[in-house]
């Protein structure tokens, strides 16, 4: 039965939730309190002295109304109810309490291999020795695994730690290894998010133990070779005052890239997005932030698959721009912030749409640069001022660094 309060955890928290519900984080049955989390970080134990390697926590914003004694329905990003958390405490942003399952998560790729520890132990048999191999990338020396299993007279269990975008690749590596290992080798997918190396290794030991391992081998960490810049996803994010020239330069850059034909280009202009993707939003700070997050999400999705996205909103707030950067980098793409720093006086002189005049007359409240702040970036990758220069020159001030950096051939 769902609860009156609701929350959608982030990706790491959802992964931890699935492990809690499956029993893979035994003896934990819920999210840790602030006291437990701090004790784990400082001493490697829960507050009662029980050894435990890593904080398993859930955070709620301060304005969420749930209090101790309340129940919260935890949902996935698509809105499916996964579990109910009974709140036993709230402190330092953490909400603690046991969780009970409502429905199986929507796993996506390789759902058939998302076996619980209980199911694996039942399939292997309680009396049989088990060599568990946890994997975050391809396995190297399979001969060592075979020799260790023979020495222990153990069956082999591969536990691909599939988390995030690289998860399916890890599972494919496990299935490839299974086909080269002795018959009867099992594969069970575990959505364990990575931690700091020493903590990650100890947590992998705990998960392997929950799956019935009598011996654990940790597979080698994957070697990441990002590939050449021209094959990586890229988001070029223009920010600047209204009238700064950012949309003009962004359109010119789009046209130049389309003429070259070497990249797939997605163009997201602030005004166009507001008519479509963000129709109905106001110009309050909350809605402005939401508009930028939506632009960032679409841009990140384009970049996720190796595309190049150009965005040209005003994006006046530093924290929201940083959120977009994080979204893009989280999918393994590159992010370039271009600050079009044309001074306010020049932007107001141009005033092609008559917006500054209306803002000065008090007809447009909360107008960026007049009655609402513009937080100038201190983390811009490139800064251009379009005062007194041609569009072509301004475009090349952006295009040339892209070529030099290898993003454009």
Coordinates of C-alpha atoms in Angstrom, one line a residue:
X1 CA 0.0 0.0 0.0
X2 CA 1.4 3.4 -1.0
X3 CA 2.0 6.1 1.6
X4 CA 0.7 9.7 1.7
X5 CA 4.1 11.3 1.2
X6 CA 6.2 10.7 -2.0
X7 CA 9.7 11.1 -3.2
X8 CA 11.9 10.1 -6.1
X9 CA 15.4 9.2 -5.0
X10 CA 18.4 10.0 -7.3
X11 CA 20.1 7.3 -9.3
X12 CA 22.6 6.2 -6.6
X13 CA 19.8 6.1 -4.0
X14 CA 17.6 4.1 -6.3
X15 CA 20.4 1.6 -6.8
X16 CA 20.9 1.3 -3.0
X17 CA 17.2 0.9 -2.5
X18 CA 17.1 -2.0 -4.9
X19 CA 20.0 -3.6 -3.0
X20 CA 18.3 -3.0 0.3
X21 CA 15.0 -4.6 -0.9
X22 CA 16.8 -7.6 -2.4
X23 CA 18.8 -8.3 0.7
X24 CA 22.2 -7.7 -1.0
X25 CA 23.1 -5.1 1.7
X26 CA 22.3 -7.4 4.6
X27 CA 22.1 -6.8 7.6
X28 CA 20.8 -3.4 6.5
X29 CA 17.1 -3.2 6.0
X30 CA 16.7 0.5 5.4
X31 CA 18.5 3.9 4.9
X32 CA 20.9 4.9 7.6
X33 CA 20.4 7.7 10.1
X34 CA 22.7 10.7 10.3
X35 CA 24.4 9.3 13.4
X36 CA 25.0 5.9 11.6
X37 CA 26.2 7.6 8.4
X38 CA 28.7 9.8 10.3
X39 CA 29.9 6.8 12.4
X40 CA 30.5 4.8 9.3
X41 CA 32.5 7.6 7.7
X42 CA 34.6 8.1 10.8
X43 CA 34.9 4.7 12.3
X44 CA 33.7 2.1 9.8
X45 CA 30.9 1.0 12.1
X46 CA 27.3 1.8 12.6
X47 CA 26.5 3.8 15.7
X48 CA 25.9 0.6 17.7
X49 CA 29.4 -0.6 16.8
X50 CA 28.4 -3.0 14.0
X51 CA 31.1 -3.0 11.3
X52 CA 29.8 -1.5 8.0
X53 CA 31.9 0.0 5.2
X54 CA 29.8 2.7 3.5
X55 CA 27.0 5.1 4.2
X56 CA 23.7 4.1 2.6
X57 CA 21.6 7.2 2.9
X58 CA 18.6 9.0 1.4
X59 CA 18.4 12.8 1.4
X60 CA 15.2 14.9 1.4
X61 CA 15.0 18.7 0.8
X62 CA 14.4 20.7 4.0
X63 CA 10.9 21.7 2.8
X64 CA 9.7 18.1 2.4
X65 CA 7.0 17.7 5.1
X66 CA 7.6 14.0 6.1
X67 CA 8.5 13.6 9.8
X68 CA 9.3 10.7 12.1
X69 CA 6.4 8.2 12.1
X70 CA 5.3 9.2 8.5
X71 CA 5.6 6.8 5.6
X72 CA 7.0 7.9 2.2
X73 CA 6.3 6.2 -1.1
X74 CA 9.6 5.9 -3.0
X75 CA 9.1 6.1 -6.8
X76 CA 11.3 5.7 -9.8
X77 CA 11.7 8.6 -12.3
X78 CA 8.7 7.2 -14.4
X79 CA 6.5 7.4 -11.3
X80 CA 6.3 3.6 -10.5
X81 CA 6.0 3.0 -6.8
X82 CA 8.9 0.8 -5.7
X83 CA 8.9 0.9 -1.9
X84 CA 7.6 2.5 1.3
X85 CA 10.0 4.1 3.8
X86 CA 8.8 4.4 7.4
X87 CA 10.6 7.5 8.7
X88 CA 12.4 6.9 12.0
X89 CA 14.5 10.0 11.9
X90 CA 15.4 13.2 10.0
X91 CA 18.7 15.1 10.6
X92 CA 21.4 16.8 8.5
X93 CA 19.2 16.3 5.4
X94 CA 19.2 12.5 5.8
X95 CA 15.9 10.6 6.3
X96 CA 16.3 7.2 8.0
X97 CA 14.1 4.2 8.3
X98 CA 13.3 0.7 7.0
X99 CA 12.0 0.1 3.5
X100 CA 9.4 -2.5 2.3
X101 CA 9.0 -3.4 -1.3
X102 CA 5.9 -2.5 -3.3
X103 CA 6.9 -3.7 -6.8
X104 CA 9.9 -4.9 -8.7
X105 CA 11.9 -2.0 -10.2
X106 CA 11.8 -1.5 -14.0
X107 CA 15.3 -2.8 -14.7
X108 CA 15.7 -2.1 -18.4
X109 CA 18.5 -4.1 -20.1
X110 CA 19.2 -7.6 -18.7
X111 CA 16.2 -7.6 -16.3
X112 CA 16.2 -11.4 -16.5
X113 CA 19.6 -11.5 -14.8
X114 CA 18.6 -9.3 -11.8
X115 CA 18.5 -12.2 -9.4
X116 CA 18.2 -11.7 -5.6
X117 CA 20.7 -13.2 -3.2
X118 CA 18.1 -15.6 -1.9
X119 CA 17.3 -16.9 -5.4
X120 CA 21.0 -17.4 -6.2
X121 CA 21.7 -19.2 -2.9
X122 CA 18.7 -21.5 -3.5
X123 CA 20.0 -22.3 -7.0
X124 CA 23.5 -23.0 -5.9
X125 CA 22.6 -24.9 -2.8
X126 CA 23.4 -24.0 0.8
X127 CA 26.2 -26.6 1.2
X128 CA 28.2 -25.8 -2.0
X129 CA 31.2 -23.6 -2.0
X130 CA 30.9 -20.5 -4.2
X131 CA 33.6 -18.3 -5.7
X132 CA 32.0 -14.9 -6.4
X133 CA 33.7 -12.6 -8.9
X134 CA 32.6 -8.9 -8.8
X135 CA 33.1 -7.0 -12.0
X136 CA 33.1 -3.3 -13.0
X137 CA 34.7 -4.1 -16.4
X138 CA 36.0 -7.0 -18.5
X139 CA 37.8 -9.8 -16.7
X140 CA 41.5 -10.4 -17.5
X141 CA 42.9 -13.7 -16.5
X142 CA 40.1 -16.3 -16.6
X143 CA 42.6 -19.1 -15.8
X144 CA 43.1 -17.7 -12.3
X145 CA 39.3 -17.9 -11.7
X146 CA 39.2 -21.4 -13.0
X147 CA 42.2 -22.5 -10.9
X148 CA 40.8 -20.9 -7.8
X149 CA 37.4 -22.5 -8.3
X150 CA 39.0 -25.9 -8.8
X151 CA 41.1 -25.5 -5.7
X152 CA 38.1 -24.6 -3.6
X153 CA 35.9 -27.1 -5.4
X154 CA 33.5 -24.2 -5.8
X155 CA 31.0 -23.1 -8.4
X156 CA 31.6 -19.7 -10.0
X157 CA 29.2 -16.8 -9.6
X158 CA 29.9 -13.7 -11.7
X159 CA 28.4 -10.5 -10.2
X160 CA 28.6 -7.6 -12.8
X161 CA 28.2 -4.4 -10.9
X162 CA 26.0 -2.7 -13.4
X163 CA 25.4 1.0 -12.6
X164 CA 24.7 3.9 -14.9
X165 CA 25.4 4.2 -18.6
X166 CA 28.2 1.6 -18.5
X167 CA 26.1 -1.0 -16.9
X168 CA 25.0 -3.0 -20.0
X169 CA 28.6 -3.2 -21.2
X170 CA 29.7 -4.8 -17.9
X171 CA 26.9 -7.3 -18.1
X172 CA 27.9 -8.2 -21.7
X173 CA 31.5 -8.7 -20.5
X174 CA 30.2 -11.0 -17.8
X175 CA 28.1 -13.1 -20.3
X176 CA 31.2 -13.3 -22.6
X177 CA 33.3 -14.5 -19.6
X178 CA 30.6 -17.0 -18.6
X179 CA 30.7 -18.7 -22.0
X180 CA 34.5 -19.2 -21.6
X181 CA 34.3 -20.5 -18.0
X182 CA 33.2 -24.0 -16.8
X183 CA 29.6 -25.1 -17.4
X184 CA 27.3 -24.1 -14.6
X185 CA 28.9 -20.6 -14.1
X186 CA 26.1 -18.2 -12.9
X187 CA 25.6 -14.5 -13.6
X188 CA 23.6 -12.2 -11.4
X189 CA 23.4 -8.5 -12.1
X190 CA 24.0 -6.2 -9.0
X191 CA 23.3 -2.4 -9.3
X192 CA 26.1 -1.4 -6.9
X193 CA 27.1 2.2 -7.4
X194 CA 30.9 2.8 -7.2
X195 CA 32.5 4.3 -4.1
X196 CA 36.0 5.4 -3.2
X197 CA 38.3 2.4 -4.0
X198 CA 38.9 0.9 -0.5
X199 CA 35.3 1.3 0.5
X200 CA 34.1 0.0 -2.8
X201 CA 36.1 -3.2 -2.4
X202 CA 34.8 -3.8 1.2
X203 CA 31.2 -3.2 0.0
X204 CA 31.8 -5.7 -2.8
X205 CA 32.9 -8.2 -0.2
X206 CA 29.7 -7.7 1.7
X207 CA 27.5 -8.1 -1.4
X208 CA 29.4 -11.2 -2.4
X209 CA 28.8 -12.6 1.0
X210 CA 25.1 -11.9 0.8
X211 CA 25.0 -13.9 -2.4
X212 CA 26.5 -16.9 -0.6
X213 CA 30.2 -16.5 -1.5
X214 CA 32.7 -18.5 0.4
X215 CA 35.5 -16.8 -1.5
X216 CA 35.5 -13.4 -3.3
X217 CA 37.6 -12.2 -6.2
X218 CA 37.4 -8.5 -7.3
X219 CA 37.8 -8.1 -11.0
X220 CA 40.2 -5.4 -12.3
X221 CA 39.0 -1.9 -12.6
X222 CA 38.2 -0.9 -16.2
X223 CA 40.7 1.2 -18.1
X224 CA 38.8 4.2 -19.5
X225 CA 40.0 5.5 -22.9
X226 CA 37.6 8.4 -23.7
X227 CA 38.3 8.4 -27.4
X228 CA 39.1 11.3 -29.7
X229 CA 37.2 14.6 -29.0
X230 CA 35.4 14.6 -32.4
X231 CA 33.6 11.4 -31.4
X232 CA 32.6 12.5 -28.0
X233 CA 29.3 14.1 -27.2
X234 CA 29.5 17.9 -26.7
X235 CA 27.3 20.6 -25.4
X236 CA 28.1 24.2 -26.2
X237 CA 26.2 26.3 -23.7
X238 CA 25.9 30.1 -24.4
X239 CA 24.9 32.4 -21.6
X240 CA 24.5 36.1 -21.6
X241 CA 22.1 39.0 -21.3
X242 CA 19.2 39.6 -23.6
X243 CA 20.6 41.3 -26.7
X244 CA 24.2 40.2 -26.0
X245 CA 24.3 38.4 -29.4
X246 CA 24.4 34.9 -28.0
X247 CA 21.5 33.6 -30.1
X248 CA 23.0 35.2 -33.3
X249 CA 26.4 33.7 -32.6
X250 CA 24.9 30.3 -31.7
X251 CA 22.9 30.2 -34.9
X252 CA 26.0 31.2 -36.9
X253 CA 27.9 28.4 -35.2
X254 CA 25.2 25.9 -36.0
X255 CA 25.2 27.0 -39.7
X256 CA 29.0 26.7 -39.8
X257 CA 28.9 23.2 -38.4
X258 CA 26.2 22.1 -40.7
X259 CA 28.2 23.3 -43.6
X260 CA 31.2 21.3 -42.5
X261 CA 28.9 18.2 -42.0
X262 CA 31.2 16.4 -39.6
X263 CA 28.8 16.4 -36.6
X264 CA 25.1 15.9 -35.8
X265 CA 23.9 19.2 -34.5
X266 CA 21.0 20.0 -32.2
X267 CA 20.2 23.6 -31.7
X268 CA 18.2 24.8 -28.6
X269 CA 17.5 28.5 -28.5
X270 CA 16.0 29.9 -25.3
X271 CA 13.0 31.7 -27.0
X272 CA 12.2 28.7 -29.2
X273 CA 12.3 26.3 -26.3
X274 CA 10.0 28.4 -24.2
X275 CA 7.3 28.2 -27.0
X276 CA 7.6 24.4 -27.2
X277 CA 9.4 22.4 -24.5
X278 CA 8.7 25.0 -21.7
X279 CA 5.3 26.3 -22.8
X280 CA 3.3 27.5 -19.8
X281 CA 6.2 28.4 -17.6
X282 CA 6.4 31.9 -16.1
X283 CA 9.5 34.0 -15.6
X284 CA 9.7 33.4 -11.9
X285 CA 13.1 32.1 -10.7
X286 CA 11.7 28.6 -10.1
X287 CA 10.3 28.4 -13.7
X288 CA 13.5 30.0 -15.2
X289 CA 15.5 27.3 -13.4
X290 CA 13.1 24.6 -14.7
X291 CA 13.4 25.9 -18.2
X292 CA 17.2 25.7 -18.1
X293 CA 17.1 22.2 -16.6
X294 CA 14.8 21.1 -19.4
X295 CA 17.2 22.5 -22.0
X296 CA 20.1 20.8 -20.2
X297 CA 18.3 17.5 -20.1
X298 CA 17.6 17.5 -23.9
X299 CA 21.1 18.7 -24.6
X300 CA 22.6 15.9 -22.5
X301 CA 20.5 13.3 -24.2
X302 CA 21.7 14.5 -27.6
X303 CA 25.3 14.4 -26.3
X304 CA 24.9 11.0 -24.7
X305 CA 24.8 9.4 -28.1
X306 CA 27.8 11.4 -29.5
X307 CA 25.8 14.4 -30.8
X308 CA 26.7 18.1 -30.5
X309 CA 24.1 20.3 -28.9
X310 CA 24.2 24.1 -29.0
X311 CA 22.1 26.0 -26.3
X312 CA 21.5 29.7 -26.1
X313 CA 19.4 30.7 -23.1
X314 CA 20.0 33.7 -20.9
X315 CA 20.6 31.2 -17.9
X316 CA 21.2 34.0 -15.4
X317 CA 21.9 31.8 -12.3
X318 CA 25.3 30.1 -11.7
X319 CA 23.8 27.1 -9.7
X320 CA 21.5 26.1 -12.5
X321 CA 24.3 26.4 -15.1
X322 CA 26.4 24.1 -12.9
X323 CA 23.5 21.6 -12.8
X324 CA 23.5 21.5 -16.6
X325 CA 27.2 21.0 -16.7
X326 CA 26.8 18.1 -14.2
X327 CA 24.0 16.5 -16.3
X328 CA 26.2 16.6 -19.4
X329 CA 29.3 15.3 -17.8
X330 CA 27.3 12.5 -16.1
X331 CA 26.6 11.0 -19.5
X332 CA 30.2 11.0 -20.4
X333 CA 30.0 14.1 -22.7
X334 CA 32.0 17.3 -22.8
X335 CA 30.6 20.7 -21.8
X336 CA 31.8 24.1 -22.9
X337 CA 30.3 27.2 -21.3
X338 CA 30.5 30.3 -23.5
X339 CA 29.9 33.6 -21.7
X340 CA 28.8 36.2 -24.2
X341 CA 29.9 39.1 -22.0
X342 CA 28.6 42.0 -24.1
X343 CA 28.0 44.9 -21.6
X344 CA 24.5 45.8 -20.4
X345 CA 24.8 49.3 -22.0
X346 CA 25.5 47.8 -25.4
X347 CA 22.7 45.2 -25.0
X348 CA 20.3 48.0 -24.0
X349 CA 21.4 50.2 -26.9
X350 CA 20.5 47.4 -29.3
X351 CA 17.2 46.5 -27.7
X352 CA 15.9 44.9 -30.8
X353 CA 12.7 43.6 -29.1
X354 CA 12.1 46.7 -27.0
X355 CA 12.3 44.6 -23.8
X356 CA 14.8 46.9 -22.0
X357 CA 12.6 49.9 -22.6
X358 CA 9.6 48.0 -21.2
X359 CA 11.6 46.8 -18.2
X360 CA 12.8 50.3 -17.4
X361 CA 9.2 51.5 -17.6
X362 CA 8.2 48.8 -15.1
X363 CA 6.2 46.9 -17.6
X364 CA 8.3 43.7 -17.3
X365 CA 9.0 42.7 -13.7
X366 CA 12.0 40.6 -12.8
X367 CA 13.9 41.4 -16.1
X368 CA 17.4 40.1 -16.1
X369 CA 20.0 42.8 -15.9
X370 CA 17.5 45.5 -14.8
X371 CA 15.3 44.2 -11.9
X372 CA 16.7 40.7 -11.6
X373 CA 20.4 39.7 -11.3
X374 CA 22.6 38.1 -13.9
X375 CA 25.3 36.1 -12.2
X376 CA 28.3 36.3 -14.4
X377 CA 30.1 33.0 -14.8
X378 CA 33.5 32.5 -13.1
X379 CA 33.8 29.1 -14.7
X380 CA 33.3 30.0 -18.4
X381 CA 35.4 28.0 -20.8
X382 CA 35.3 30.8 -23.4
X383 CA 34.3 34.5 -23.2
X384 CA 33.4 36.7 -26.1
X385 CA 32.1 40.3 -26.4
X386 CA 30.2 41.0 -29.6
X387 CA 30.5 44.8 -29.3
X388 CA 31.7 46.2 -32.6
X389 CA 32.5 42.9 -34.3
X390 CA 30.9 41.1 -37.2
X391 CA 28.8 37.9 -36.7
X392 CA 31.4 36.0 -38.7
X393 CA 34.2 37.0 -36.5
X394 CA 32.2 36.2 -33.3
X395 CA 31.4 32.8 -34.7
X396 CA 35.0 32.1 -35.4
X397 CA 35.9 33.0 -31.9
X398 CA 33.9 30.0 -30.8
X399 CA 34.6 27.7 -33.9
X400 CA 38.4 28.1 -33.8
X401 CA 38.8 26.7 -30.2
X402 CA 36.5 23.8 -31.2
X403 CA 38.8 22.9 -34.1
X404 CA 41.9 23.4 -32.0
X405 CA 40.5 21.2 -29.2
X406 CA 39.7 18.4 -31.7
X407 CA 35.9 18.5 -31.3
X408 CA 35.5 19.6 -34.9
X409 CA 37.7 18.3 -37.7

